[in-house]
Coordinates of N, CA and C in Angstrom, one line a residue:
X1 N 129.4 37.0 -7.8 CA 129.0 36.8 -6.6 C 129.4 38.6 -6.5
X2 N 130.9 38.5 -6.4 CA 131.3 40.0 -6.3 C 130.4 41.3 -7.1
X3 N 130.2 40.6 -8.5 CA 129.6 41.6 -9.1 C 128.1 41.6 -8.7
X4 N 127.5 40.6 -8.2 CA 126.2 41.4 -7.9 C 126.4 42.2 -6.9
X5 N 127.4 41.7 -5.6 CA 127.1 42.4 -4.4 C 127.2 44.1 -5.0
X6 N 128.7 43.9 -6.0 CA 128.6 45.6 -6.1 C 127.7 46.6 -7.1
X7 N 126.9 45.6 -7.6 CA 125.7 46.0 -8.3 C 124.6 46.8 -7.6
X8 N 124.4 45.5 -6.2 CA 123.3 45.9 -5.5 C 123.9 47.2 -4.3
X9 N 125.5 47.0 -4.2 CA 125.4 48.2 -3.1 C 125.3 49.7 -4.0
X10 N 125.8 49.3 -5.6 CA 125.9 50.5 -6.7 C 124.3 50.9 -6.9
X11 N 123.1 50.5 -7.0 CA 121.7 50.5 -6.8 C 121.5 51.4 -5.9
X12 N 121.7 50.7 -4.5 CA 121.3 51.2 -3.3 C 121.8 52.9 -3.4
X13 N 123.3 53.1 -3.7 CA 124.0 54.0 -3.2 C 123.2 55.2 -4.2
X14 N 122.6 55.1 -5.3 CA 122.4 55.9 -6.8 C 120.8 55.8 -6.2
X15 N 120.0 55.3 -5.8 CA 118.8 54.8 -5.3 C 118.1 56.4 -5.1
X16 N 118.8 57.7 -4.6 CA 118.0 58.7 -4.2 C 118.6 58.7 -3.1
X17 N 117.0 58.8 -1.8 CA 117.2 58.9 -0.7 C 117.2 57.6 0.3
X18 N 117.0 56.9 -0.2 CA 116.8 55.3 0.1 C 117.8 54.9 1.1
X19 N 119.2 55.4 0.9 CA 120.0 54.8 1.5 C 119.9 56.0 3.1
X20 N 119.6 57.1 2.9 CA 119.6 57.6 3.9 C 118.5 57.2 4.7
X21 N 117.5 57.1 4.1 CA 116.6 56.5 5.2 C 116.6 55.2 6.2
X22 N 117.3 54.3 5.3 CA 117.6 53.3 6.1 C 118.8 53.5 7.5
X23 N 119.7 54.2 7.0 CA 120.5 54.8 7.9 C 119.6 55.5 9.0
X24 N 118.7 56.4 8.8 CA 117.8 57.3 9.7 C 117.0 56.3 10.3
X25 N 116.2 55.0 9.7 CA 115.3 54.4 10.8 C 116.0 53.8 11.7
X26 N 117.2 52.9 11.6 CA 118.3 52.3 12.3 C 118.7 53.4 13.3
X27 N 119.0 54.2 13.1 CA 119.6 55.5 14.2 C 118.2 55.8 14.9
X28 N 117.2 55.7 14.6 CA 116.1 56.4 15.2 C 115.7 55.5 16.2
X29 N 115.5 53.8 15.9 CA 115.5 53.0 16.6 C 116.3 52.7 17.6
X30 N 117.3 53.1 17.9 CA 118.1 52.9 18.6 C 118.2 54.5 19.6
X31 N 117.9 55.5 19.0 CA 117.7 56.9 19.4 C 116.3 56.9 20.4
X32 N 115.4 55.8 19.8 CA 114.2 55.9 21.1 C 114.7 55.2 22.2
X33 N 115.7 54.3 22.1 CA 115.9 53.4 23.7 C 116.4 54.8 25.1
X34 N 117.2 55.5 24.3 CA 117.6 56.6 24.8 C 116.8 58.1 25.3
X35 N 115.9 58.2 24.4 CA 114.6 59.7 24.0 C 113.8 58.9 25.2
X36 N 113.3 58.0 25.2 CA 112.2 57.1 26.0 C 112.4 57.6 27.2
X37 N 113.4 57.3 27.7 CA 114.1 56.8 29.2 C 115.6 57.7 29.8
X38 N 115.1 59.0 30.1 CA 116.2 59.8 30.3 C 117.0 59.1 31.4
X39 N 116.6 58.0 32.4 CA 117.7 57.4 33.1 C 118.2 56.3 32.7
X40 N 118.4 56.3 31.5 CA 118.8 54.8 30.7 C 120.1 54.0 31.4
X41 N 121.2 55.2 31.5 CA 122.1 54.4 31.7 C 122.4 54.6 33.6
X42 N 121.2 55.0 34.5 CA 120.7 54.3 35.7 C 119.9 53.1 36.1
X43 N 120.0 53.1 34.8 CA 118.7 52.0 35.0 C 119.5 50.2 35.3
X44 N 118.6 49.5 35.2 CA 119.0 48.0 35.1 C 118.7 47.7 33.6
X45 N 118.8 46.4 32.9 CA 119.0 46.0 31.9 C 117.2 45.7 32.2
X46 N 116.3 45.1 33.1 CA 114.9 44.7 32.8 C 114.1 46.1 32.6
X47 N 114.9 47.1 33.1 CA 113.6 48.0 33.1 C 114.2 49.1 31.9
X48 N 115.4 49.0 31.6 CA 115.5 49.7 30.0 C 114.5 48.9 28.8
X49 N 114.9 47.4 29.0 CA 114.6 46.4 27.9 C 112.9 46.7 28.2
X50 N 112.4 46.6 28.9 CA 111.2 46.8 29.0 C 110.4 48.2 28.4
X51 N 111.5 49.3 29.0 CA 110.5 50.1 28.6 C 110.8 50.7 27.2
X52 N 111.7 49.9 26.6 CA 112.1 49.9 24.9 C 110.7 49.1 24.4
X53 N 110.9 47.4 24.4 CA 110.6 46.9 23.7 C 108.7 46.6 24.1
X54 N 107.9 46.9 25.2 CA 106.8 47.2 25.3 C 106.3 48.1 24.6
X55 N 105.7 48.1 23.6 CA 104.8 49.0 22.7 C 105.5 49.7 21.8
X56 N 106.8 50.7 22.4 CA 107.4 51.1 21.0 C 108.2 50.5 19.9
X57 N 109.2 49.4 20.9 CA 110.5 48.6 20.0 C 108.8 47.4 19.1
X58 N 108.0 46.7 20.1 CA 107.0 45.8 19.6 C 106.8 46.7 17.8
X59 N 106.1 47.9 17.7 CA 106.1 48.2 16.6 C 106.7 48.7 15.8
X60 N 108.0 49.7 16.3 CA 108.6 50.4 15.2 C 110.0 48.8 14.6
X61 N 110.1 48.0 15.3 CA 111.0 47.4 14.3 C 110.3 46.4 13.4
X62 N 109.3 45.9 13.7 CA 108.8 44.9 12.2 C 108.2 45.9 11.5
X63 N 107.7 47.0 11.9 CA 107.2 47.8 10.6 C 108.3 48.5 10.1
X64 N 109.1 49.9 10.5 CA 110.0 50.7 10.3 C 111.0 49.8 9.5
X65 N 111.5 48.9 10.4 CA 112.6 48.3 9.3 C 112.4 47.6 8.4
X66 N 111.4 46.6 8.6 CA 111.0 45.5 7.8 C 110.5 46.3 6.5
X67 N 109.5 47.6 6.7 CA 109.0 48.3 5.5 C 110.3 49.0 4.4
X68 N 111.1 49.8 5.4 CA 112.7 50.1 4.8 C 113.4 48.9 4.0
X69 N 113.4 48.0 4.1 CA 114.5 46.8 3.8 C 113.4 46.1 2.7
X70 N 112.4 46.0 2.6 CA 111.4 45.7 1.5 C 111.2 46.1 0.3
X71 N 111.1 48.0 0.6 CA 110.8 48.7 -0.1 C 112.2 48.4 -1.1
X72 N 113.5 49.1 -0.2 CA 114.4 49.5 -1.0 C 115.2 47.7 -1.8
X73 N 114.8 46.3 -1.4 CA 115.3 45.0 -2.1 C 114.8 45.1 -3.1
X74 N 113.5 46.1 -3.2 CA 112.3 45.5 -4.2 C 112.7 46.6 -5.5
X75 N 113.6 47.1 -5.4 CA 114.0 48.5 -6.1 C 114.5 47.7 -7.9
X76 N 115.3 46.5 -7.4 CA 115.6 46.0 -8.9 C 114.5 45.0 -9.6
X77 N 113.2 44.9 -9.1 CA 112.4 44.7 -9.7 C 111.6 45.9 -10.4
X78 N 111.5 46.6 -9.7 CA 110.8 48.3 -9.7 C 111.4 48.6 -11.2
X79 N 112.5 48.6 -11.3 CA 113.3 49.2 -12.3 C 113.9 48.0 -13.4
X80 N 113.2 46.8 -13.4 CA 113.4 45.7 -14.0 C 115.0 45.5 -14.4
X81 N 115.5 46.0 -13.5 CA 117.4 45.2 -13.2 C 117.1 43.7 -12.6
X82 N 116.3 43.3 -12.5 CA 116.2 41.7 -11.9 C 116.3 40.5 -13.2
X83 N 115.4 41.7 -14.0 CA 115.8 40.5 -15.3 C 116.7 40.1 -16.2
X84 N 117.8 41.5 -15.9 CA 118.9 41.0 -16.2 C 119.5 40.4 -15.5
X85 N 119.8 40.5 -14.3 CA 120.6 39.5 -13.2 C 120.2 38.3 -13.7
X86 N 118.9 37.4 -14.3 CA 118.5 36.2 -14.2 C 119.2 35.9 -15.7
X87 N 119.2 36.8 -16.8 CA 119.6 36.9 -18.1 C 121.0 36.4 -18.2
X88 N 121.3 37.3 -17.3 CA 123.0 37.2 -17.2 C 123.6 35.8 -16.9
X89 N 123.0 34.9 -16.6 CA 123.2 33.7 -16.2 C 124.1 33.5 -14.7
X90 N 123.6 34.3 -14.1 CA 123.9 34.3 -12.6 C 123.0 33.1 -11.5
X91 N 123.5 32.4 -10.7 CA 123.0 31.3 -10.1 C 121.9 32.3 -9.4
X92 N 121.0 31.2 -8.9 CA 119.8 32.1 -8.4 C 120.2 32.1 -6.6
X93 N 121.0 31.3 -5.9 CA 121.2 31.2 -4.7 C 122.2 32.7 -4.8
X94 N 123.0 32.8 -5.8 CA 124.1 33.8 -5.4 C 123.1 35.4 -6.1
X95 N 122.2 35.3 -6.5 CA 121.3 36.7 -6.4 C 120.7 36.5 -5.4
X96 N 120.0 35.8 -4.1 CA 119.3 35.8 -3.1 C 120.3 36.0 -2.3
X97 N 121.4 35.7 -2.3 CA 122.3 36.1 -1.0 C 123.4 37.4 -1.1
X98 N 123.5 38.1 -2.6 CA 124.1 39.4 -3.0 C 123.3 40.4 -2.0
X99 N 121.7 40.0 -2.0 CA 120.5 40.9 -1.0 C 120.9 41.5 0.3
X100 N 121.0 39.8 0.6 CA 121.2 39.8 2.2 C 122.6 40.3 2.5
X101 N 124.2 40.0 1.6 CA 125.2 40.5 2.3 C 125.1 42.3 2.2
X102 N 124.7 42.6 1.1 CA 124.6 44.2 1.4 C 123.6 44.9 2.2
X103 N 122.4 44.4 2.3 CA 121.5 44.9 3.4 C 121.9 44.6 5.0
X104 N 121.9 43.2 5.3 CA 122.0 42.8 6.4 C 123.5 43.6 7.1
X105 N 124.4 43.6 7.2 CA 125.2 44.4 7.6 C 125.0 46.1 8.2
X106 N 123.9 46.6 7.2 CA 124.1 47.9 7.5 C 123.1 47.8 8.7
X107 N 122.2 46.9 8.8 CA 121.6 46.8 9.9 C 122.1 46.4 11.0
X108 N 123.0 45.4 11.0 CA 123.6 44.9 12.3 C 124.7 46.0 12.4
X109 N 125.4 46.8 11.9 CA 126.0 48.1 12.6 C 125.5 49.2 12.7
X110 N 123.9 49.8 12.2 CA 123.5 50.3 12.6 C 122.4 50.8 13.8
X111 N 122.0 49.5 13.6 CA 120.6 49.2 14.6 C 121.2 47.9 15.8
X112 N 121.6 47.0 15.2 CA 121.3 45.4 16.3 C 122.9 45.6 17.0
X113 N 123.8 46.1 16.9 CA 125.2 46.0 17.5 C 125.3 46.9 18.5
X114 N 124.7 48.4 18.1 CA 124.9 49.8 18.8 C 123.4 49.1 20.0
X115 N 122.1 48.8 19.8 CA 121.6 48.3 20.4 C 121.8 47.2 21.7
X116 N 122.5 46.2 21.1 CA 123.0 45.2 22.3 C 124.0 46.1 23.0
X117 N 124.8 46.8 22.6 CA 125.9 47.6 23.6 C 125.1 48.4 24.4
X118 N 124.5 49.2 24.1 CA 123.8 49.6 25.0 C 122.8 49.2 26.1
X119 N 122.4 47.7 25.8 CA 121.6 47.1 26.6 C 122.6 46.4 27.5
X120 N 123.7 45.9 26.8 CA 124.5 45.2 27.4 C 125.2 46.4 28.3
X121 N 125.5 47.2 28.3 CA 126.5 48.2 29.5 C 125.5 48.6 30.5
X122 N 124.0 48.6 30.4 CA 123.5 48.5 31.2 C 123.5 47.7 32.0
X123 N 123.0 46.0 31.8 CA 123.3 45.1 32.7 C 124.3 44.9 33.4
X124 N 125.5 45.5 32.3 CA 127.0 45.3 33.5 C 127.3 46.1 34.5
X125 N 126.7 47.6 33.9 CA 126.5 48.6 35.3 C 125.7 48.3 36.1
X126 N 124.5 48.3 36.0 CA 123.4 48.1 37.0 C 122.3 46.9 37.4
X127 N 123.5 45.9 36.5 CA 122.5 44.6 37.0 C 121.6 44.2 36.1
X128 N 121.1 42.9 35.6 CA 120.0 42.5 35.0 C 118.5 42.8 35.3
X129 N 118.3 43.1 36.8 CA 117.2 43.2 37.3 C 116.5 42.3 37.5
X130 N 115.0 42.5 37.9 CA 114.2 41.6 38.7 C 113.6 40.4 37.6
X131 N 113.0 40.7 36.0 CA 112.7 40.4 34.8 C 113.5 39.4 34.4
X132 N 115.1 39.5 34.4 CA 115.5 38.6 33.6 C 116.8 37.8 34.6
X133 N 116.2 37.1 34.5 CA 117.6 35.9 35.2 C 118.6 35.5 34.2
X134 N 118.3 35.2 33.3 CA 119.7 34.8 32.6 C 119.8 36.4 31.2
X135 N 120.5 37.2 31.3 CA 120.5 37.9 30.3 C 121.3 37.4 29.2
X136 N 122.0 36.4 29.0 CA 122.1 35.8 27.8 C 121.5 35.5 27.3
X137 N 119.9 34.7 27.2 CA 119.1 34.3 26.6 C 118.4 35.7 26.2
X138 N 118.5 36.7 26.6 CA 117.8 38.1 26.3 C 118.8 38.2 25.0
X139 N 120.0 38.1 25.2 CA 120.3 38.9 23.9 C 120.4 38.2 23.0
X140 N 120.6 36.9 23.2 CA 120.3 35.9 22.0 C 118.9 35.7 21.2
X141 N 117.9 35.9 22.0 CA 116.4 35.7 21.2 C 116.4 37.5 20.7
X142 N 116.7 38.3 21.5 CA 116.6 39.9 20.6 C 117.3 39.8 19.2
X143 N 118.6 39.3 19.4 CA 119.4 39.1 17.9 C 118.7 38.2 16.8
X144 N 117.9 37.1 17.8 CA 117.4 36.4 16.7 C 116.1 36.8 16.1
X145 N 115.2 37.8 16.6 CA 114.3 38.2 16.5 C 114.2 39.6 15.2
X146 N 115.6 40.3 15.9 CA 115.9 41.2 14.6 C 116.7 40.3 13.1
X147 N 117.7 39.3 13.4 CA 117.9 38.6 12.2 C 116.4 38.1 11.7
X148 N 115.5 37.7 12.2 CA 114.3 37.5 11.1 C 113.5 38.1 10.4
X149 N 113.8 39.3 11.3 CA 113.1 40.8 10.5 C 113.5 41.2 9.3
X150 N 115.3 41.4 9.6 CA 116.0 41.8 8.1 C 115.9 40.6 7.3
X151 N 116.3 39.6 7.5 CA 116.1 38.1 6.5 C 115.1 38.2 6.0
X152 N 114.1 38.2 6.9 CA 112.9 37.5 6.5 C 111.9 39.0 5.6
X153 N 112.6 40.2 5.6 CA 111.8 41.2 4.5 C 112.6 41.2 3.3
X154 N 114.0 40.8 3.2 CA 114.6 40.7 2.1 C 114.1 39.5 1.1
X155 N 113.6 38.5 1.9 CA 112.9 37.3 1.6 C 111.7 37.5 0.6
X156 N 111.2 38.4 2.0 CA 109.5 38.8 1.1 C 109.6 39.6 -0.1
X157 N 110.4 40.7 0.1 CA 111.0 41.7 -1.0 C 110.9 40.9 -2.5
X158 N 111.3 40.0 -2.1 CA 112.1 38.9 -3.7 C 111.2 38.2 -4.5
X159 N 110.4 38.0 -3.3 CA 108.7 37.5 -3.6 C 107.7 38.0 -4.2
X160 N 107.5 39.1 -3.5 CA 106.4 39.9 -3.7 C 106.8 41.1 -4.8
X161 N 107.9 41.4 -4.8 CA 108.6 42.3 -6.3 C 108.0 43.4 -6.6
X162 N 106.5 43.6 -6.2 CA 105.9 44.7 -6.7 C 106.3 46.2 -5.7
X163 N 106.7 47.3 -5.5 CA 107.3 48.1 -4.8 C 105.8 48.8 -4.1
X164 N 105.0 48.7 -4.2 CA 103.6 49.2 -3.3 C 103.2 48.1 -2.4
X165 N 103.3 46.8 -3.0 CA 102.8 45.3 -2.2 C 103.9 45.5 -0.9
X166 N 105.1 45.4 -1.4 CA 106.4 45.9 -0.4 C 106.0 46.8 0.8
X167 N 105.6 47.6 0.2 CA 105.8 49.3 1.3 C 104.3 49.1 2.6
X168 N 103.3 48.2 1.9 CA 102.1 48.0 3.0 C 102.2 46.1 3.7
X169 N 103.1 45.8 3.0 CA 103.3 44.1 3.6 C 103.3 44.0 5.5
X170 N 104.5 44.9 5.8 CA 104.9 45.0 6.8 C 103.7 45.8 7.7
X171 N 102.9 46.6 7.7 CA 101.7 47.1 8.0 C 100.4 45.9 7.9
X172 N 100.2 45.9 7.4 CA 99.3 44.6 6.6 C 99.7 43.2 7.6
X173 N 100.9 42.6 7.3 CA 101.1 41.6 8.4 C 100.6 41.5 10.1
X174 N 101.4 42.9 10.4 CA 101.3 43.3 12.1 C 99.5 42.9 12.3
X175 N 98.9 44.0 11.3 CA 97.5 44.1 11.5 C 96.5 42.5 11.1
X176 N 96.9 41.8 10.6 CA 96.4 40.5 10.4 C 96.9 39.6 11.5
X177 N 98.2 39.7 11.5 CA 98.5 38.7 13.3 C 97.8 39.4 14.4
X178 N 97.6 40.6 14.6 CA 96.7 41.0 15.8 C 95.3 40.8 15.6
X179 N 94.5 40.6 14.6 CA 93.5 40.4 14.6 C 93.2 38.3 14.1
X180 N 94.2 37.9 14.0 CA 94.0 36.6 14.3 C 93.7 36.1 15.5
X181 N 94.4 36.8 16.4 CA 94.5 36.3 17.9 C 93.1 36.7 18.4
X182 N 92.4 37.8 18.1 CA 91.3 37.9 19.2 C 90.3 37.6 18.9
X183 N 89.9 36.5 18.1 CA 89.2 35.5 17.9 C 89.0 34.6 18.9
X184 N 90.1 34.1 19.0 CA 90.4 32.6 19.8 C 90.8 33.5 21.1
X185 N 91.5 34.6 21.4 CA 91.4 35.2 22.5 C 89.5 35.2 23.1
X186 N 88.9 35.8 22.5 CA 87.5 36.3 23.3 C 86.7 35.0 23.1
X187 N 86.8 34.1 22.6 CA 86.1 32.7 22.4 C 86.5 32.0 24.0
X188 N 87.8 32.1 23.8 CA 88.2 31.1 25.1 C 88.4 31.6 26.3
X189 N 88.3 33.0 26.7 CA 87.8 33.4 27.9 C 86.4 33.6 28.0
X190 N 85.7 33.6 27.2 CA 84.0 33.9 27.4 C 83.8 32.3 27.8
X191 N 84.3 31.4 27.3 CA 83.8 29.7 27.3 C 84.8 29.0 28.4
X192 N 85.6 30.1 28.6 CA 86.9 29.2 29.7 C 87.5 28.2 29.4
X193 N 87.7 27.8 27.8 CA 88.2 26.8 27.0 C 89.4 27.3 27.3
X194 N 90.6 26.5 27.8 CA 92.1 26.2 28.2 C 92.3 26.2 26.6
X195 N 91.9 25.1 25.8 CA 92.5 24.8 24.5 C 92.4 25.9 23.7
X196 N 91.4 27.0 23.4 CA 91.6 27.5 22.4 C 92.2 28.9 23.0
X197 N 92.7 29.0 23.9 CA 93.5 30.0 24.7 C 95.0 29.7 24.6
X198 N 95.0 28.4 24.4 CA 96.5 27.9 24.1 C 96.7 28.2 22.7
X199 N 95.9 28.3 21.8 CA 96.1 28.4 20.2 C 96.3 30.4 20.0
X200 N 95.7 30.8 21.0 CA 96.0 32.5 21.1 C 97.3 32.7 21.4
X201 N 97.6 31.9 22.6 CA 99.1 32.4 23.0 C 100.0 31.6 22.2
X202 N 99.7 30.5 21.2 CA 100.9 30.0 20.7 C 101.2 31.0 19.3
X203 N 99.9 31.7 18.8 CA 100.1 33.0 17.5 C 100.7 33.9 18.7
X204 N 100.7 34.2 19.3 CA 101.5 35.2 20.0 C 102.8 35.2 20.1
X205 N 103.0 33.5 20.6 CA 104.8 32.9 20.6 C 105.5 33.1 19.3
X206 N 104.8 33.0 18.3 CA 105.2 32.7 16.9 C 105.6 34.2 16.0
X207 N 104.4 35.2 16.6 CA 104.3 36.3 15.9 C 105.6 37.3 16.4
X208 N 106.3 38.4 15.3 CA 107.2 39.0 15.7 C 106.8 40.2 16.9
X209 N 105.7 41.1 16.7 CA 105.8 42.1 17.6 C 105.4 41.8 18.9
X210 N 104.5 40.7 19.1 CA 104.6 40.1 20.5 C 105.6 39.1 21.4
X211 N 106.7 38.5 20.0 CA 107.5 38.0 20.9 C 108.6 39.6 21.2
X212 N 108.7 40.3 20.2 CA 109.6 41.7 20.9 C 108.8 42.4 22.1
X213 N 107.5 42.3 22.4 CA 106.8 42.7 23.6 C 107.0 42.1 24.3
X214 N 106.8 40.5 24.4 CA 107.0 39.5 26.0 C 108.4 39.1 26.1
X215 N 109.3 39.8 25.2 CA 110.6 39.2 25.6 C 111.3 39.2 26.3
X216 N 111.2 41.0 27.6 CA 111.6 40.9 28.8 C 111.1 40.3 30.1
X217 N 109.8 39.8 29.4 CA 109.3 38.8 30.5 C 109.3 37.2 30.4
X218 N 109.5 37.0 29.2 CA 109.7 35.4 29.1 C 110.7 35.0 28.4
X219 N 111.7 35.7 28.4 CA 113.3 35.4 28.0 C 113.9 33.9 29.0
X220 N 113.2 33.7 30.3 CA 113.9 33.0 30.9 C 112.5 31.6 30.7
X221 N 111.4 31.6 29.6 CA 110.9 30.6 29.7 C 111.4 29.4 28.3
X222 N 111.5 28.2 28.7 CA 112.1 27.4 28.1 C 110.9 27.2 26.6
X223 N 109.8 27.1 26.6 CA 109.2 27.5 25.9 C 108.9 28.5 25.0
X224 N 108.9 29.5 25.3 CA 109.1 30.4 24.5 C 110.7 30.9 23.9
X225 N 111.8 30.5 24.4 CA 113.1 30.2 23.9 C 112.9 29.8 22.5
X226 N 112.3 28.4 23.0 CA 112.3 27.5 21.7 C 111.4 27.8 20.2
X227 N 110.3 28.6 21.1 CA 109.3 29.0 19.9 C 109.9 30.0 19.3
X228 N 110.9 31.5 19.5 CA 111.3 32.4 19.3 C 112.6 32.2 17.8
X229 N 113.1 30.7 18.3 CA 114.5 30.2 17.6 C 113.8 29.6 16.3
X230 N 112.6 28.5 16.5 CA 112.3 28.1 16.1 C 111.2 28.9 14.9
X231 N 110.6 29.6 15.3 CA 109.6 30.7 14.4 C 110.7 31.6 13.5
X232 N 112.1 32.2 14.3 CA 113.0 32.7 13.2 C 113.3 31.8 12.2
X233 N 114.2 30.7 12.5 CA 114.4 29.7 11.3 C 113.7 29.3 10.3
X234 N 112.1 28.8 10.9 CA 111.3 28.7 10.0 C 110.8 29.8 8.8
X235 N 110.8 31.1 9.4 CA 110.5 32.4 8.4 C 111.8 32.5 7.3
X236 N 113.0 32.5 7.7 CA 114.0 32.4 7.2 C 113.8 31.4 6.1
X237 N 113.8 30.4 6.4 CA 114.1 29.2 5.6 C 112.9 29.2 4.5
X238 N 111.6 29.1 5.0 CA 110.5 29.5 4.1 C 110.8 30.5 3.2
X239 N 110.9 31.4 3.5 CA 111.1 33.0 2.5 C 112.1 32.8 1.6
X240 N 113.1 32.1 2.0 CA 114.4 31.9 0.9 C 113.6 30.9 -0.2
X241 N 113.2 29.6 0.3 CA 112.8 28.8 -0.5 C 111.7 29.6 -1.5
X242 N 110.8 30.1 -1.1 CA 109.9 30.9 -1.7 C 110.4 32.0 -2.7
X243 N 111.4 32.5 -2.2 CA 112.3 33.4 -3.1 C 112.8 32.8 -4.5
X244 N 114.1 31.3 -4.0 CA 114.3 30.9 -4.8 C 113.6 30.5 -5.8
X245 N 112.4 29.9 -5.6 CA 111.3 29.2 -6.3 C 111.0 30.0 -7.4
X246 N 110.6 31.5 -6.8 CA 109.9 32.1 -7.9 C 111.1 33.0 -8.9
X247 N 112.3 33.1 -8.3 CA 113.2 33.4 -9.5 C 113.5 32.3 -10.2
X248 N 113.1 30.9 -9.9 CA 113.9 29.5 -10.6 C 113.0 29.7 -11.7
X249 N 111.6 30.1 -11.4 CA 110.5 29.8 -12.2 C 110.3 30.8 -13.1
X250 N 111.0 31.9 -13.0 CA 111.3 33.4 -13.3 C 109.6 34.1 -13.3
X251 N 109.3 34.3 -12.2 CA 107.8 34.4 -12.0 C 108.2 36.3 -11.7
X252 N 108.5 36.7 -12.7 CA 108.0 38.3 -12.8 C 107.2 38.8 -13.1
X253 N 107.2 40.5 -12.1 CA 105.8 41.2 -12.3 C 105.9 42.0 -13.7

């Protein structure tokens, strides 16, 4: 395991500018919170969270962070190093885990912890605001969504393996998810069919971008809390199983 972690970290450091871009994306995602609201430190949690997450955050986090991690985590396959990790007799679970051990702390230290600290400071200093009755659930759900993005992106990279496919996956996924909702929304509203509208609401509740967008307004709703946590657990477990199967079957491109 240690050998795999050291090898992945070495590969990241020697990959040219990829490490720089990961750091830049994480810092930029935090900076947007401050640049988008000059009165950030004077506003309450609800105001800051809504300003950051609605629109800008719902696009930047699932696309920018996911794209960078997908591309970087797929470098081993692009350079054919992944072949030798299997041939060297390493356990499949150790190979997958080594990727997460390297990339997850980077995002935690450079994005998630600073972001939670800024929002937590505004909550302690100025209160939670009108939209968020229970701040603890807001922070838990925000962390769950970001962990889903990070861990899910690494798993996806280990399934797709191709650099180009990983680069366009996040954009394509967000586009497809948005398109999937439109027919149900239109038909449901046109026919006044509540069952069809419930399908549209379900899709919104399980997709990352809409979860981020609705986090400020729905973080006190029990159904939303369950859907966010359940969808995060499902995607992480499903992605791991797909990556494990792909490596176990030696399905390399």
